[in-house]
Amino acid sequence: AQTVTQSQPEMSVQEAETVTLSCTYDTSESDYYLFWYKQPPSRQMILVIRQEAYKQQNATENRFSVNFQKAAKSFSLKISDSQLGDAAMYFCAYRSALGNQFYFGTGTSLTVIP
Amino acid sequence: NAGVTQTPKFRVLKTGQSMTLLCAQDMNHEYMYWYRQDPGMGLRLIHYSVGEGTTAKGEVPDGYNVSRLKKQNFLLGLESAAPSQTSVYFCASRSLDSLSSYNEQFFGPGTRLTVL
């Protein structure tokens, strides 16, 4: 089974500042998909951003962007201009292009300081 | 369009009792999944289904059974609940739409289950 590692259990950022959450994964596949999900206190899982391994350009969604380093098997999430509403648990996830299962990291709890 | 719904939202069981969690989706998705979420462990896959009438084991299937009699519903059963099954359970679904290569998962709101 693939392994997804989030080495930062907790992170904090000042409001309006930038923060980067790290994610690494272990795979022998060449084509796969990577995702970042946000889980606010409401518990609802919300897709933040996604990336396909074959696309060299890093994905961007408004204030959220990724730094995808395929050779290093790294998929970090950058949140710019942090807002109070960004406070949540963030999960990194992996799916092989040929697979049905998703593999999740253990999550990073992000606190936004006013 | 309700997306993915889960019933119930909360439940307390005594050890040895049985129950069924219901997941329903109205997006005509082929794939459905059941996860459990425990502190410090992320989401772990229990069972999943790639279509009506089919199911497969995930990472932590012991103590659970599932059924997918209708495409829109995926049931998770606990035959004899144990305290180790205290967790938050999430259902998810995803499409097999060839036009959308990502086919990301859409999640339900979760069910908090406590087994005493």
PDB file of C-alpha atoms in Angstrom:
ATOM      1  CA  ALA A   1       0.000   0.000   0.000  1.00  0.00           C
ATOM      2  CA  GLN A   2       1.112   3.504  -0.701  1.00  0.00           C
ATOM      3  CA  THR A   3       2.233   5.627   2.242  1.00  0.00           C
ATOM      4  CA  VAL A   4       1.420   9.305   2.652  1.00  0.00           C
ATOM      5  CA  THR A   5       3.327  11.207   5.327  1.00  0.00           C
ATOM      6  CA  GLN A   6       2.474  14.542   6.858  1.00  0.00           C
ATOM      7  CA  SER A   7       5.300  15.270   9.251  1.00  0.00           C
ATOM      8  CA  GLN A   8       3.766  18.377  10.836  1.00  0.00           C
ATOM      9  CA  PRO A   9       0.954  17.419  13.247  1.00  0.00           C
ATOM     10  CA  GLU A  10       0.349  21.085  14.074  1.00  0.00           C
ATOM     11  CA  MET A  11       1.158  24.393  12.422  1.00  0.00           C
ATOM     12  CA  SER A  12       0.255  27.980  13.162  1.00  0.00           C
ATOM     13  CA  VAL A  13       0.286  31.140  11.085  1.00  0.00           C
ATOM     14  CA  GLN A  14      -0.475  34.777  11.668  1.00  0.00           C
ATOM     15  CA  GLU A  15      -3.476  36.120   9.838  1.00  0.00           C
ATOM     16  CA  ALA A  16      -2.496  37.528   6.403  1.00  0.00           C
ATOM     17  CA  GLU A  17       0.796  35.614   6.417  1.00  0.00           C
ATOM     18  CA  THR A  18       1.815  32.610   4.316  1.00  0.00           C
ATOM     19  CA  VAL A  19       2.161  29.041   5.534  1.00  0.00           C
ATOM     20  CA  THR A  20       3.328  25.844   3.866  1.00  0.00           C
ATOM     21  CA  LEU A  21       2.121  22.382   4.843  1.00  0.00           C
ATOM     22  CA  SER A  22       4.286  19.464   3.823  1.00  0.00           C
ATOM     23  CA  CYS A  23       3.336  16.082   2.393  1.00  0.00           C
ATOM     24  CA  THR A  24       5.495  13.275   1.078  1.00  0.00           C
ATOM     25  CA  TYR A  25       4.382   9.987  -0.414  1.00  0.00           C
ATOM     26  CA  ASP A  26       5.866   6.690  -1.396  1.00  0.00           C
ATOM     27  CA  THR A  27       4.959   5.105  -4.710  1.00  0.00           C
ATOM     28  CA  SER A  28       6.470   3.205  -7.600  1.00  0.00           C
ATOM     29  CA  GLU A  29       3.751   4.403  -9.991  1.00  0.00           C
ATOM     30  CA  SER A  30       4.412   7.014 -12.646  1.00  0.00           C
ATOM     31  CA  ASP A  31       0.874   8.329 -13.014  1.00  0.00           C
ATOM     32  CA  TYR A  32      -1.195   9.273 -10.028  1.00  0.00           C
ATOM     33  CA  TYR A  33      -3.275  12.021  -8.475  1.00  0.00           C
ATOM     34  CA  LEU A  34      -2.644  14.058  -5.356  1.00  0.00           C
ATOM     35  CA  PHE A  35      -5.167  15.986  -3.323  1.00  0.00           C
ATOM     36  CA  TRP A  36      -5.362  18.323  -0.374  1.00  0.00           C
ATOM     37  CA  TYR A  37      -8.542  18.194   1.698  1.00  0.00           C
ATOM     38  CA  LYS A  38      -9.573  20.640   4.405  1.00  0.00           C
ATOM     39  CA  GLN A  39     -11.583  19.538   7.436  1.00  0.00           C
ATOM     40  CA  PRO A  40     -12.899  22.461   9.490  1.00  0.00           C
ATOM     41  CA  PRO A  41     -14.471  21.984  12.941  1.00  0.00           C
ATOM     42  CA  SER A  42     -17.746  21.163  11.193  1.00  0.00           C
ATOM     43  CA  ARG A  43     -16.054  17.865  10.243  1.00  0.00           C
ATOM     44  CA  GLN A  44     -16.990  18.166   6.555  1.00  0.00           C
ATOM     45  CA  MET A  45     -14.172  17.156   4.198  1.00  0.00           C
ATOM     46  CA  ILE A  46     -13.660  19.796   1.515  1.00  0.00           C
ATOM     47  CA  LEU A  47     -11.406  19.445  -1.521  1.00  0.00           C
ATOM     48  CA  VAL A  48      -8.910  22.306  -1.617  1.00  0.00           C
ATOM     49  CA  ILE A  49      -6.688  21.507  -4.574  1.00  0.00           C
ATOM     50  CA  ARG A  50      -5.621  18.623  -6.787  1.00  0.00           C
ATOM     51  CA  GLN A  51      -2.681  17.725  -9.002  1.00  0.00           C
ATOM     52  CA  GLU A  52      -2.003  15.088 -11.625  1.00  0.00           C
ATOM     53  CA  ALA A  53       1.505  13.645 -11.630  1.00  0.00           C
ATOM     54  CA  TYR A  54       1.918  14.089 -15.389  1.00  0.00           C
ATOM     55  CA  LYS A  55       1.228  17.799 -15.228  1.00  0.00           C
ATOM     56  CA  GLN A  56       4.421  19.695 -14.521  1.00  0.00           C
ATOM     57  CA  GLN A  57       2.683  22.947 -13.759  1.00  0.00           C
ATOM     58  CA  ASN A  58       1.821  23.375 -10.117  1.00  0.00           C
ATOM     59  CA  ALA A  59      -1.891  23.673  -9.400  1.00  0.00           C
ATOM     60  CA  THR A  60      -3.302  26.924  -8.042  1.00  0.00           C
ATOM     61  CA  GLU A  61      -6.716  27.732  -6.612  1.00  0.00           C
ATOM     62  CA  ASN A  62      -6.988  31.360  -5.497  1.00  0.00           C
ATOM     63  CA  ARG A  63      -4.879  31.663  -2.309  1.00  0.00           C
ATOM     64  CA  PHE A  64      -3.953  27.968  -2.357  1.00  0.00           C
ATOM     65  CA  SER A  65      -1.097  26.587  -4.414  1.00  0.00           C
ATOM     66  CA  VAL A  66       1.046  23.493  -4.397  1.00  0.00           C
ATOM     67  CA  ASN A  67       4.713  22.784  -4.864  1.00  0.00           C
ATOM     68  CA  PHE A  68       4.802  19.404  -6.585  1.00  0.00           C
ATOM     69  CA  GLN A  69       8.240  17.805  -6.753  1.00  0.00           C
ATOM     70  CA  LYS A  70       7.749  14.473  -8.501  1.00  0.00           C
ATOM     71  CA  ALA A  71      11.307  13.226  -8.154  1.00  0.00           C
ATOM     72  CA  ALA A  72      11.316  14.004  -4.456  1.00  0.00           C
ATOM     73  CA  LYS A  73       7.760  12.650  -4.061  1.00  0.00           C
ATOM     74  CA  SER A  74       6.753  15.824  -2.311  1.00  0.00           C
ATOM     75  CA  PHE A  75       3.441  17.692  -2.514  1.00  0.00           C
ATOM     76  CA  SER A  76       3.330  20.731  -0.246  1.00  0.00           C
ATOM     77  CA  LEU A  77       0.417  23.136   0.138  1.00  0.00           C
ATOM     78  CA  LYS A  78       0.994  26.875   0.366  1.00  0.00           C
ATOM     79  CA  ILE A  79      -1.709  29.094   1.783  1.00  0.00           C
ATOM     80  CA  SER A  80      -1.189  32.782   1.082  1.00  0.00           C
ATOM     81  CA  ASP A  81      -2.838  35.676   2.905  1.00  0.00           C
ATOM     82  CA  SER A  82      -4.093  33.306   5.604  1.00  0.00           C
ATOM     83  CA  GLN A  83      -7.580  33.943   6.906  1.00  0.00           C
ATOM     84  CA  LEU A  84      -9.294  32.900  10.123  1.00  0.00           C
ATOM     85  CA  GLY A  85     -11.515  30.601   8.078  1.00  0.00           C
ATOM     86  CA  ASP A  86      -8.452  28.626   6.970  1.00  0.00           C
ATOM     87  CA  ALA A  87      -8.114  27.159  10.455  1.00  0.00           C
ATOM     88  CA  ALA A  88      -8.751  23.452  10.019  1.00  0.00           C
ATOM     89  CA  MET A  89      -7.205  20.025   9.739  1.00  0.00           C
ATOM     90  CA  TYR A  90      -5.583  19.503   6.348  1.00  0.00           C
ATOM     91  CA  PHE A  91      -5.159  16.078   4.805  1.00  0.00           C
ATOM     92  CA  CYS A  92      -2.974  15.086   1.883  1.00  0.00           C
ATOM     93  CA  ALA A  93      -4.231  12.169  -0.225  1.00  0.00           C
ATOM     94  CA  TYR A  94      -2.908   9.985  -3.034  1.00  0.00           C
ATOM     95  CA  ARG A  95      -4.572   7.827  -5.665  1.00  0.00           C
ATOM     96  CA  SER A  96      -2.897   5.785  -8.361  1.00  0.00           C
ATOM     97  CA  ALA A  97      -4.254   6.505 -11.847  1.00  0.00           C
ATOM     98  CA  LEU A  98      -5.055   2.805 -12.152  1.00  0.00           C
ATOM     99  CA  GLY A  99      -6.302   2.318  -8.615  1.00  0.00           C
ATOM    100  CA  ASN A 100      -9.579   2.661  -6.767  1.00  0.00           C
ATOM    101  CA  GLN A 101      -8.237   3.416  -3.306  1.00  0.00           C
ATOM    102  CA  PHE A 102      -7.209   6.725  -1.824  1.00  0.00           C
ATOM    103  CA  TYR A 103      -4.446   6.911   0.772  1.00  0.00           C
ATOM    104  CA  PHE A 104      -4.505   9.686   3.331  1.00  0.00           C
ATOM    105  CA  GLY A 105      -1.871  11.236   5.538  1.00  0.00           C
ATOM    106  CA  THR A 106      -2.436  11.691   9.251  1.00  0.00           C
ATOM    107  CA  GLY A 107      -3.267  15.366   8.870  1.00  0.00           C
ATOM    108  CA  THR A 108      -1.897  18.753   9.915  1.00  0.00           C
ATOM    109  CA  SER A 109      -3.889  20.938  12.273  1.00  0.00           C
ATOM    110  CA  LEU A 110      -3.573  24.571  11.205  1.00  0.00           C
ATOM    111  CA  THR A 111      -4.222  27.405  13.644  1.00  0.00           C
ATOM    112  CA  VAL A 112      -4.617  30.946  12.359  1.00  0.00           C
ATOM    113  CA  ILE A 113      -3.644  33.615  14.891  1.00  0.00           C
ATOM    114  CA  PRO A 114      -5.522  36.920  14.622  1.00  0.00           C
TER     115      PRO A 114
ATOM    116  CA  ASN B   1     -28.829  18.062  -5.021  1.00  0.00           C
ATOM    117  CA  ALA B   2     -27.906  16.809  -1.542  1.00  0.00           C
ATOM    118  CA  GLY B   3     -24.568  15.227  -2.530  1.00  0.00           C
ATOM    119  CA  VAL B   4     -23.538  12.571  -0.021  1.00  0.00           C
ATOM    120  CA  THR B   5     -25.644  12.106   3.098  1.00  0.00           C
ATOM    121  CA  GLN B   6     -25.093   9.869   6.115  1.00  0.00           C
ATOM    122  CA  THR B   7     -27.577   8.545   8.643  1.00  0.00           C
ATOM    123  CA  PRO B   8     -27.388   8.845  11.624  1.00  0.00           C
ATOM    124  CA  LYS B   9     -25.082  11.729  12.568  1.00  0.00           C
ATOM    125  CA  PHE B  10     -24.489  10.457  16.104  1.00  0.00           C
ATOM    126  CA  ARG B  11     -24.979   7.117  17.800  1.00  0.00           C
ATOM    127  CA  VAL B  12     -24.082   5.524  21.106  1.00  0.00           C
ATOM    128  CA  LEU B  13     -23.976   1.731  21.336  1.00  0.00           C
ATOM    129  CA  LYS B  14     -23.262  -0.765  24.074  1.00  0.00           C
ATOM    130  CA  THR B  15     -20.653  -3.444  23.500  1.00  0.00           C
ATOM    131  CA  GLY B  16     -22.149  -6.309  21.536  1.00  0.00           C
ATOM    132  CA  GLN B  17     -24.972  -4.340  19.950  1.00  0.00           C
ATOM    133  CA  SER B  18     -25.362  -4.135  16.210  1.00  0.00           C
ATOM    134  CA  MET B  19     -26.157  -1.240  13.932  1.00  0.00           C
ATOM    135  CA  THR B  20     -26.127  -0.119  10.324  1.00  0.00           C
ATOM    136  CA  LEU B  21     -24.864   3.179   8.966  1.00  0.00           C
ATOM    137  CA  LEU B  22     -26.487   4.374   5.773  1.00  0.00           C
ATOM    138  CA  CYS B  23     -24.751   6.374   3.078  1.00  0.00           C
ATOM    139  CA  ALA B  24     -26.690   7.805   0.160  1.00  0.00           C
ATOM    140  CA  GLN B  25     -25.512   9.802  -2.845  1.00  0.00           C
ATOM    141  CA  ASP B  26     -27.542  11.460  -5.567  1.00  0.00           C
ATOM    142  CA  MET B  27     -24.707  12.130  -8.023  1.00  0.00           C
ATOM    143  CA  ASN B  28     -24.965   8.788  -9.827  1.00  0.00           C
ATOM    144  CA  HIS B  29     -21.421   7.925  -8.768  1.00  0.00           C
ATOM    145  CA  GLU B  30     -20.117   4.435  -9.405  1.00  0.00           C
ATOM    146  CA  TYR B  31     -17.649   4.252  -6.520  1.00  0.00           C
ATOM    147  CA  MET B  32     -18.469   4.474  -2.835  1.00  0.00           C
ATOM    148  CA  TYR B  33     -16.221   4.229   0.207  1.00  0.00           C
ATOM    149  CA  TRP B  34     -16.398   3.869   3.970  1.00  0.00           C
ATOM    150  CA  TYR B  35     -13.615   5.324   6.141  1.00  0.00           C
ATOM    151  CA  ARG B  36     -13.005   5.663   9.821  1.00  0.00           C
ATOM    152  CA  GLN B  37     -11.196   8.642  11.282  1.00  0.00           C
ATOM    153  CA  ASP B  38      -9.318   8.358  14.563  1.00  0.00           C
ATOM    154  CA  PRO B  39      -7.137  11.006  16.227  1.00  0.00           C
ATOM    155  CA  GLY B  40      -3.615  11.020  14.827  1.00  0.00           C
ATOM    156  CA  MET B  41      -4.387   8.347  12.248  1.00  0.00           C
ATOM    157  CA  GLY B  42      -6.037  10.184   9.392  1.00  0.00           C
ATOM    158  CA  LEU B  43      -8.682   8.388   7.354  1.00  0.00           C
ATOM    159  CA  ARG B  44      -8.439   4.647   6.989  1.00  0.00           C
ATOM    160  CA  LEU B  45     -10.416   2.750   4.396  1.00  0.00           C
ATOM    161  CA  ILE B  46     -12.778   0.083   5.731  1.00  0.00           C
ATOM    162  CA  HIS B  47     -14.558  -1.165   2.599  1.00  0.00           C
ATOM    163  CA  TYR B  48     -15.378   0.198  -0.790  1.00  0.00           C
ATOM    164  CA  SER B  49     -17.558  -0.581  -3.781  1.00  0.00           C
ATOM    165  CA  VAL B  50     -16.900  -0.114  -7.476  1.00  0.00           C
ATOM    166  CA  GLY B  51     -20.512  -0.642  -8.469  1.00  0.00           C
ATOM    167  CA  GLU B  52     -23.898  -1.967  -7.515  1.00  0.00           C
ATOM    168  CA  GLY B  53     -23.629  -5.447  -6.054  1.00  0.00           C
ATOM    169  CA  THR B  54     -19.851  -5.334  -5.608  1.00  0.00           C
ATOM    170  CA  THR B  55     -17.754  -4.683  -2.507  1.00  0.00           C
ATOM    171  CA  ALA B  56     -14.089  -4.962  -1.582  1.00  0.00           C
ATOM    172  CA  LYS B  57     -12.023  -4.821   1.584  1.00  0.00           C
ATOM    173  CA  GLY B  58      -9.915  -1.844   2.485  1.00  0.00           C
ATOM    174  CA  GLU B  59      -7.205  -1.386   5.060  1.00  0.00           C
ATOM    175  CA  VAL B  60      -9.235  -2.086   8.227  1.00  0.00           C
ATOM    176  CA  PRO B  61     -12.219  -4.321   7.325  1.00  0.00           C
ATOM    177  CA  ASP B  62     -12.371  -6.555  10.415  1.00  0.00           C
ATOM    178  CA  GLY B  63     -15.572  -6.232  12.419  1.00  0.00           C
ATOM    179  CA  TYR B  64     -17.477  -4.536   9.592  1.00  0.00           C
ATOM    180  CA  ASN B  65     -19.661  -5.671   6.735  1.00  0.00           C
ATOM    181  CA  VAL B  66     -21.043  -3.707   3.809  1.00  0.00           C
ATOM    182  CA  SER B  67     -23.666  -4.009   1.138  1.00  0.00           C
ATOM    183  CA  ARG B  68     -24.422  -2.111  -2.059  1.00  0.00           C
ATOM    184  CA  LEU B  69     -27.817  -3.325  -3.242  1.00  0.00           C
ATOM    185  CA  LYS B  70     -28.629  -0.037  -4.954  1.00  0.00           C
ATOM    186  CA  LYS B  71     -26.194   2.206  -6.790  1.00  0.00           C
ATOM    187  CA  GLN B  72     -27.039   5.220  -4.655  1.00  0.00           C
ATOM    188  CA  ASN B  73     -26.735   3.492  -1.265  1.00  0.00           C
ATOM    189  CA  PHE B  74     -23.810   1.951   0.607  1.00  0.00           C
ATOM    190  CA  LEU B  75     -24.483   0.391   4.004  1.00  0.00           C
ATOM    191  CA  LEU B  76     -21.904  -0.238   6.718  1.00  0.00           C
ATOM    192  CA  GLY B  77     -22.804  -2.786   9.368  1.00  0.00           C
ATOM    193  CA  LEU B  78     -21.358  -3.568  12.762  1.00  0.00           C
ATOM    194  CA  GLU B  79     -22.591  -6.975  13.879  1.00  0.00           C
ATOM    195  CA  SER B  80     -21.177  -6.897  17.411  1.00  0.00           C
ATOM    196  CA  ALA B  81     -19.844  -3.481  18.344  1.00  0.00           C
ATOM    197  CA  ALA B  82     -16.626  -3.146  20.348  1.00  0.00           C
ATOM    198  CA  PRO B  83     -15.139  -0.097  22.110  1.00  0.00           C
ATOM    199  CA  SER B  84     -12.306  -0.156  19.528  1.00  0.00           C
ATOM    200  CA  GLN B  85     -14.905   0.786  16.927  1.00  0.00           C
ATOM    201  CA  THR B  86     -15.538   4.132  18.592  1.00  0.00           C
ATOM    202  CA  SER B  87     -14.697   6.542  15.804  1.00  0.00           C
ATOM    203  CA  VAL B  88     -15.997   9.020  13.271  1.00  0.00           C
ATOM    204  CA  TYR B  89     -17.158   7.282  10.113  1.00  0.00           C
ATOM    205  CA  PHE B  90     -17.123   8.943   6.724  1.00  0.00           C
ATOM    206  CA  CYS B  91     -18.716   7.865   3.515  1.00  0.00           C
ATOM    207  CA  ALA B  92     -17.445   9.123   0.165  1.00  0.00           C
ATOM    208  CA  SER B  93     -18.326   8.659  -3.461  1.00  0.00           C
ATOM    209  CA  ARG B  94     -16.674   9.375  -6.771  1.00  0.00           C
ATOM    210  CA  SER B  95     -17.459   9.227 -10.421  1.00  0.00           C
ATOM    211  CA  LEU B  96     -15.964   7.053 -13.091  1.00  0.00           C
ATOM    212  CA  ASP B  97     -16.471   9.821 -15.605  1.00  0.00           C
ATOM    213  CA  SER B  98     -13.765   9.473 -18.244  1.00  0.00           C
ATOM    214  CA  LEU B  99     -13.994  13.206 -18.957  1.00  0.00           C
ATOM    215  CA  SER B 100     -12.824  13.999 -15.440  1.00  0.00           C
ATOM    216  CA  SER B 101      -9.522  12.279 -14.913  1.00  0.00           C
ATOM    217  CA  TYR B 102      -9.158  13.374 -11.320  1.00  0.00           C
ATOM    218  CA  ASN B 103     -12.368  11.771 -10.141  1.00  0.00           C
ATOM    219  CA  GLU B 104     -11.929  13.087  -6.643  1.00  0.00           C
ATOM    220  CA  GLN B 105     -14.002  11.897  -3.737  1.00  0.00           C
ATOM    221  CA  PHE B 106     -16.993  13.731  -2.334  1.00  0.00           C
ATOM    222  CA  PHE B 107     -17.573  13.175   1.352  1.00  0.00           C
ATOM    223  CA  GLY B 108     -20.587  12.922   3.599  1.00  0.00           C
ATOM    224  CA  PRO B 109     -20.774  14.865   6.891  1.00  0.00           C
ATOM    225  CA  GLY B 110     -19.647  11.937   9.037  1.00  0.00           C
ATOM    226  CA  THR B 111     -21.179   9.828  11.815  1.00  0.00           C
ATOM    227  CA  ARG B 112     -19.784   9.932  15.317  1.00  0.00           C
ATOM    228  CA  LEU B 113     -20.123   6.496  16.889  1.00  0.00           C
ATOM    229  CA  THR B 114     -19.379   5.755  20.519  1.00  0.00           C
ATOM    230  CA  VAL B 115     -19.294   2.194  21.794  1.00  0.00           C
ATOM    231  CA  LEU B 116     -19.474   1.865  25.571  1.00  0.00           C
TER     232      LEU B 116
END
